[in-house]
mmCIF file with all atom_site columns, C-alpha atoms in Angstrom:
data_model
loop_
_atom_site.group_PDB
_atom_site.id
_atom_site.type_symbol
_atom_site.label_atom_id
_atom_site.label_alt_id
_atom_site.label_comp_id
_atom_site.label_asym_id
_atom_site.label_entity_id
_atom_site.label_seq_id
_atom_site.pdbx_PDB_ins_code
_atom_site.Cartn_x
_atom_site.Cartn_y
_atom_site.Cartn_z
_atom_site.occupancy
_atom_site.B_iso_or_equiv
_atom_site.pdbx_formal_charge
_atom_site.auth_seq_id
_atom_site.auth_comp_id
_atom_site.auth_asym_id
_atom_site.auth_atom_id
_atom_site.pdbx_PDB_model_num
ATOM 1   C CA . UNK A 1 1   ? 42.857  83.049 133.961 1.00 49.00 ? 1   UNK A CA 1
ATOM 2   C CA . UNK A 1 2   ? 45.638  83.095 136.645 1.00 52.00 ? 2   UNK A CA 1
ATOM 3   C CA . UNK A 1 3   ? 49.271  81.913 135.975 1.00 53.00 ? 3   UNK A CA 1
ATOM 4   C CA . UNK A 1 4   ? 49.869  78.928 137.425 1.00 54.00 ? 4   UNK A CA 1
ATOM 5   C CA . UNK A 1 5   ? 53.234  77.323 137.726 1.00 56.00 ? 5   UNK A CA 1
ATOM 6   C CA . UNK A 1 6   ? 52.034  74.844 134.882 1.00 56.00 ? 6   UNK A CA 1
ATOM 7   C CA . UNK A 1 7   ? 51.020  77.728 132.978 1.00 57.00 ? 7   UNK A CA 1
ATOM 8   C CA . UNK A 1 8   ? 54.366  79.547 133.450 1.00 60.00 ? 8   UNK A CA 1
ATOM 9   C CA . UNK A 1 9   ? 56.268  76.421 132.355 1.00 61.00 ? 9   UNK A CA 1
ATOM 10  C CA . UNK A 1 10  ? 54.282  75.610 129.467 1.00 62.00 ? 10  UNK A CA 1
ATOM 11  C CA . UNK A 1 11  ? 54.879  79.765 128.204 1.00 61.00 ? 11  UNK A CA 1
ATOM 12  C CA . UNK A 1 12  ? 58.922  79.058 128.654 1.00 63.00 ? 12  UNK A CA 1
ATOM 13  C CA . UNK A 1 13  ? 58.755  75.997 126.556 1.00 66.00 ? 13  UNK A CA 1
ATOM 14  C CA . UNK A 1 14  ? 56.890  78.119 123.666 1.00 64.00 ? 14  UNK A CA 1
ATOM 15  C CA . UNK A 1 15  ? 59.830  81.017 123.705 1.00 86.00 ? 15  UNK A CA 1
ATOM 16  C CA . UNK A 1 16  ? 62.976  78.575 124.378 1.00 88.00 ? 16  UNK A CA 1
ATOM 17  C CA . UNK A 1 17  ? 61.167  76.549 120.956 1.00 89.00 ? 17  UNK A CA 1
ATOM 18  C CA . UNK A 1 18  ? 61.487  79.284 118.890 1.00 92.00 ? 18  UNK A CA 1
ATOM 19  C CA . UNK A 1 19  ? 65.363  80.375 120.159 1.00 93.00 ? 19  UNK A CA 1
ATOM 20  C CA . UNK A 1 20  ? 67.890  79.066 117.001 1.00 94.00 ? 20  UNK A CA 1
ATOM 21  C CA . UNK A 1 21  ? 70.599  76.112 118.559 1.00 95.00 ? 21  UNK A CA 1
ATOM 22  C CA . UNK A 1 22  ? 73.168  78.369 117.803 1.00 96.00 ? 22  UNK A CA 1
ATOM 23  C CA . UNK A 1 23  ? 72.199  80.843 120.136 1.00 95.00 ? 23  UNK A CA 1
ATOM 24  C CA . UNK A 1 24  ? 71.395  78.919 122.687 1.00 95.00 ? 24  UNK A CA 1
ATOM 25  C CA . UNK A 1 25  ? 74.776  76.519 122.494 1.00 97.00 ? 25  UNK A CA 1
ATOM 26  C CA . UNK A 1 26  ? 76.545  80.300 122.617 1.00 97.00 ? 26  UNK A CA 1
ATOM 27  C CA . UNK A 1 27  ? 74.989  81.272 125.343 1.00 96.00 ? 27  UNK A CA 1
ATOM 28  C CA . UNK A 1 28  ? 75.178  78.646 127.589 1.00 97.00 ? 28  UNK A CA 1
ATOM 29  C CA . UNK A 1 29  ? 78.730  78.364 126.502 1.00 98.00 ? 29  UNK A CA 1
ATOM 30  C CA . UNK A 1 30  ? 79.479  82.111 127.755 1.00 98.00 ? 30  UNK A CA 1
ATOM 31  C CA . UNK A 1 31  ? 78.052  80.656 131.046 1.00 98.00 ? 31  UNK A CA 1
ATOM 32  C CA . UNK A 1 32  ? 80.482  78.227 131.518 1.00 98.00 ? 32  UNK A CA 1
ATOM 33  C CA . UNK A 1 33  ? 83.189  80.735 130.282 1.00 98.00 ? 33  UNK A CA 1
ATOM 34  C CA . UNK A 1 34  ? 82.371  83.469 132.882 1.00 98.00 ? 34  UNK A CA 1
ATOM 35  C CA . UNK A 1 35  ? 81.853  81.303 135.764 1.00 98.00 ? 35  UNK A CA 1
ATOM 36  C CA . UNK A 1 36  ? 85.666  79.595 134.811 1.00 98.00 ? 36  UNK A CA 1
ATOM 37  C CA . UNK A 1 37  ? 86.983  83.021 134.770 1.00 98.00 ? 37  UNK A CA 1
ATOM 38  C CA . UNK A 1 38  ? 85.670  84.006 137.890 1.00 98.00 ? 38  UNK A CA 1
ATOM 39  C CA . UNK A 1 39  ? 86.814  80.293 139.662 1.00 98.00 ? 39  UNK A CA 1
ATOM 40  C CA . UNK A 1 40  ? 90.182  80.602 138.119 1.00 98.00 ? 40  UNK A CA 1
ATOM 41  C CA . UNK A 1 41  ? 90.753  83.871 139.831 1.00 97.00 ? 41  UNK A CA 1
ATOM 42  C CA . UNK A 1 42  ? 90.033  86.471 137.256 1.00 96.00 ? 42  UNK A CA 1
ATOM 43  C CA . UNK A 1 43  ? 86.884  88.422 138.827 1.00 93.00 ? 43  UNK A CA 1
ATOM 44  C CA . UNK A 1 44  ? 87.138  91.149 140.781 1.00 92.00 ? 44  UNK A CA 1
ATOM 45  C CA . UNK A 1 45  ? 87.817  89.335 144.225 1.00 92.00 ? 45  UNK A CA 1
ATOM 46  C CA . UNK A 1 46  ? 89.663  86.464 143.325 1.00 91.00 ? 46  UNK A CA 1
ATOM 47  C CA . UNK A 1 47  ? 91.146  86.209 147.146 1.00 90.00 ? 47  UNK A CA 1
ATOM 48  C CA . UNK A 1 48  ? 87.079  84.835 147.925 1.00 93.00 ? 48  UNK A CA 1
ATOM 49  C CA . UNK A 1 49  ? 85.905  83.858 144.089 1.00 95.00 ? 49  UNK A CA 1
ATOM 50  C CA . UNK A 1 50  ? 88.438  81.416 143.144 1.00 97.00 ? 50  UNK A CA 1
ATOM 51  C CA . UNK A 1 51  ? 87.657  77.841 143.162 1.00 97.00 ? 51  UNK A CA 1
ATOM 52  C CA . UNK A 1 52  ? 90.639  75.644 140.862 1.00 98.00 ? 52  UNK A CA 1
ATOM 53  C CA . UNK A 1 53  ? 88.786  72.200 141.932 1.00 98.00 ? 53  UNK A CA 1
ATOM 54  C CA . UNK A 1 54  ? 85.380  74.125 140.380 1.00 98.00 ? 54  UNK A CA 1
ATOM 55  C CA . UNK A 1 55  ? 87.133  76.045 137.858 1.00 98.00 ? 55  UNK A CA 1
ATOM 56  C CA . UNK A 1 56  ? 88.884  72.468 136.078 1.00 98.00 ? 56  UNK A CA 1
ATOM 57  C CA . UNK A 1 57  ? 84.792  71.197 136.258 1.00 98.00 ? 57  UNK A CA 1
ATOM 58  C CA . UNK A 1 58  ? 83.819  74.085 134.380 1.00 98.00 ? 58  UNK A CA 1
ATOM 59  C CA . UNK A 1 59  ? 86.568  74.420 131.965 1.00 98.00 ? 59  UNK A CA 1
ATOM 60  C CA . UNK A 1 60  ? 85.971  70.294 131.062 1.00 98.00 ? 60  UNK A CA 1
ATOM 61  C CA . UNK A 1 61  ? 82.279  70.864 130.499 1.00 98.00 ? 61  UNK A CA 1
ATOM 62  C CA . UNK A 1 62  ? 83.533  73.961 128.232 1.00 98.00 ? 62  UNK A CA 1
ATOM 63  C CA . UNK A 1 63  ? 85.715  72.016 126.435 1.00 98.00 ? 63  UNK A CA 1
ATOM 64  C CA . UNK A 1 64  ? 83.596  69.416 125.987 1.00 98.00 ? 64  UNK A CA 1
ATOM 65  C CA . UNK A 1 65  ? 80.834  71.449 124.496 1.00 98.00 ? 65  UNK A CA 1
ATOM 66  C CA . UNK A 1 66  ? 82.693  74.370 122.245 1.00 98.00 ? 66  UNK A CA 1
ATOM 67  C CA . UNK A 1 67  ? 84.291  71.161 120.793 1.00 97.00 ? 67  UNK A CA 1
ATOM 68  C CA . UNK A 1 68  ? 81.173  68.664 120.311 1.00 97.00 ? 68  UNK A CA 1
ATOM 69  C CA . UNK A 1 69  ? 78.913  71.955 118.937 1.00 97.00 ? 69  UNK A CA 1
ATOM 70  C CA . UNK A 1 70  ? 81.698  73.640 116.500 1.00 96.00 ? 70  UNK A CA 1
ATOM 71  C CA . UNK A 1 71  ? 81.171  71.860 113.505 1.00 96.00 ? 71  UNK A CA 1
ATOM 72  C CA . UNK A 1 72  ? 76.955  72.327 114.039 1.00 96.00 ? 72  UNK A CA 1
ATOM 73  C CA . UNK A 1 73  ? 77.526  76.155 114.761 1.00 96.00 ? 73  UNK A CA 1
ATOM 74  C CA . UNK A 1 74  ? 80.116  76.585 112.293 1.00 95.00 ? 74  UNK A CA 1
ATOM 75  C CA . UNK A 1 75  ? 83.834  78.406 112.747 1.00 95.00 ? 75  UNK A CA 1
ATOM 76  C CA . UNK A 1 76  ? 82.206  82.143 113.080 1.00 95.00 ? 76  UNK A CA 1
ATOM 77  C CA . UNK A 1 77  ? 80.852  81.162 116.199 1.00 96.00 ? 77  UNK A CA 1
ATOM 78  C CA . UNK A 1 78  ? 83.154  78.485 117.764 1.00 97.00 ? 78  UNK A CA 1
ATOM 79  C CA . UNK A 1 79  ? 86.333  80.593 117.209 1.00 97.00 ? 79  UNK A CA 1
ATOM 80  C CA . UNK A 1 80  ? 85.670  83.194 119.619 1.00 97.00 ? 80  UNK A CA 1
ATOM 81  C CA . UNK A 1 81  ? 84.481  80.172 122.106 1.00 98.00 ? 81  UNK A CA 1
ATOM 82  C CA . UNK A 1 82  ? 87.882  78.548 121.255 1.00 97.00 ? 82  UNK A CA 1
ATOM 83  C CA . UNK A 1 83  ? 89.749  81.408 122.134 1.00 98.00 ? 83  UNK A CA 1
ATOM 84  C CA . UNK A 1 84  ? 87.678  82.641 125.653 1.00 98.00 ? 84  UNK A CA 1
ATOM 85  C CA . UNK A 1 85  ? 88.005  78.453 126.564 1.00 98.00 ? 85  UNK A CA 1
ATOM 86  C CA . UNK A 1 86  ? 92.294  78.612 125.259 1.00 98.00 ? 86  UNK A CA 1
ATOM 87  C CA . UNK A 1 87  ? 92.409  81.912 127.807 1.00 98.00 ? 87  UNK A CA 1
ATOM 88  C CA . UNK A 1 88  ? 90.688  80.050 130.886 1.00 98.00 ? 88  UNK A CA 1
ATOM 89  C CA . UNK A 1 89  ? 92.995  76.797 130.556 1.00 98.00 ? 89  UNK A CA 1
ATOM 90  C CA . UNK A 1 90  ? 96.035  79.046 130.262 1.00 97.00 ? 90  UNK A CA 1
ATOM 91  C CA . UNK A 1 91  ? 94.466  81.166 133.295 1.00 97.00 ? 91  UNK A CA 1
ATOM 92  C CA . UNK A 1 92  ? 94.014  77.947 135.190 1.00 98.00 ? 92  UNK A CA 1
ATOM 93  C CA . UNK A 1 93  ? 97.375  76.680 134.463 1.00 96.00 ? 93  UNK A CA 1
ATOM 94  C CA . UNK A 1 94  ? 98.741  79.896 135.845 1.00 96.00 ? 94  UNK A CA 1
ATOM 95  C CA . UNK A 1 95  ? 96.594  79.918 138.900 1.00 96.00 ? 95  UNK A CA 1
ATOM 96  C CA . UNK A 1 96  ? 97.716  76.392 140.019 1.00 96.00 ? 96  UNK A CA 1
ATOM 97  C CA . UNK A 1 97  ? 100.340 75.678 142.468 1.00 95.00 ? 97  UNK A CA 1
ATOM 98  C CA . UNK A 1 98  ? 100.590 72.217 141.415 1.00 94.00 ? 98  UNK A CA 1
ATOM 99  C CA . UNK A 1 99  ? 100.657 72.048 137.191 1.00 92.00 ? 99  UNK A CA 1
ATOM 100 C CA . UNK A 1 100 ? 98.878  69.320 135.003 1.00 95.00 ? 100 UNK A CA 1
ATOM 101 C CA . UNK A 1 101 ? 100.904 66.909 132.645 1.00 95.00 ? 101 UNK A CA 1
ATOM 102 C CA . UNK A 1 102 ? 100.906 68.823 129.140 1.00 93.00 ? 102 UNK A CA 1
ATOM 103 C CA . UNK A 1 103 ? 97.331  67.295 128.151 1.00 95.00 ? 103 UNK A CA 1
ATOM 104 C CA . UNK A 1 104 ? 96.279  66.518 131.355 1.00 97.00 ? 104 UNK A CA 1
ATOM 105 C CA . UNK A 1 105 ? 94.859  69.660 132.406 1.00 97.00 ? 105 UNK A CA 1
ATOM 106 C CA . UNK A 1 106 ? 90.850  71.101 132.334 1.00 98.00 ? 106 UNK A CA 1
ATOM 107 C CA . UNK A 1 107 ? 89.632  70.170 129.122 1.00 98.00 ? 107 UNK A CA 1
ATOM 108 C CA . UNK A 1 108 ? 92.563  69.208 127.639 1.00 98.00 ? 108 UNK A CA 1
ATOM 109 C CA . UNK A 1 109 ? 91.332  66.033 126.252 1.00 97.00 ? 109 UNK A CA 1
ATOM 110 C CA . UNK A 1 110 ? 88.999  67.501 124.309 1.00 97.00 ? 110 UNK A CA 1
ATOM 111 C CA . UNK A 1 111 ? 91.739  70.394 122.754 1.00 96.00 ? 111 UNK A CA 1
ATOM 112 C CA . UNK A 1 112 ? 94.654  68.854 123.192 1.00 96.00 ? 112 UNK A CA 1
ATOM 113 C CA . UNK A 1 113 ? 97.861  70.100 125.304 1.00 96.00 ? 113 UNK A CA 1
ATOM 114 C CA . UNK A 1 114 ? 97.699  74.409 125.936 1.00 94.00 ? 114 UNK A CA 1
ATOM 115 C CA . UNK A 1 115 ? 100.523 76.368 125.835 1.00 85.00 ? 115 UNK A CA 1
#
């Protein structure tokens, strides 16, 4: 039998079934994280990579997540999430010419105010 794109899709389903929540929460979470690092300027050509207007999007969707999914994938795995999201909103705030109310910033409503 050939592999047709129906096929294909139908074999994804099966394996992404059998992945735990926690892992895949985590990993779509160090998605967002690396592509806000890299917007905010912190890749290795931020004169091209960075991107503040896509970096706050990112950040905000971070937020939003690490903070909706930490009591389901408990503190050992939303603490290091915490801290990566804490670094990119500082990152952010450094990287902008024009700074955010404390609280206003990315993701801030879901945190609260960074320092």
């Amino acid at each position: 039998m050939t592999d047709t794109p129906q096929n294909d899709a139908s074999g994804e389903a099966r394996d992404i079934a059998e992945v735990p929540a926690v892992e895949l929460i985590n990993t779509v979470a160090v998605h967002l994280l690396s592509a806000a690092a890299v917007k905010v300027g912190l890749a290795d050509d931020p004169q091209e990579q960075t991107d503040l207007d896509e970096a706050r999007k990112l950040i905000t969707a971070l937020a939003g997540l690490v903070t909706a999914a930490a009591t389901e994938i408990g503190d050992h795995h939303a603490r290091p999430l915490r801290d990566g999201l804490r670094s990119v909103q500082l990152a952010f705030r450094e990287a902008s010419s024009i700074p955010d109310a404390p609280g206003k910033g990315p993701g801030e409503k879901y945190t609260g105010p960074v320092n």
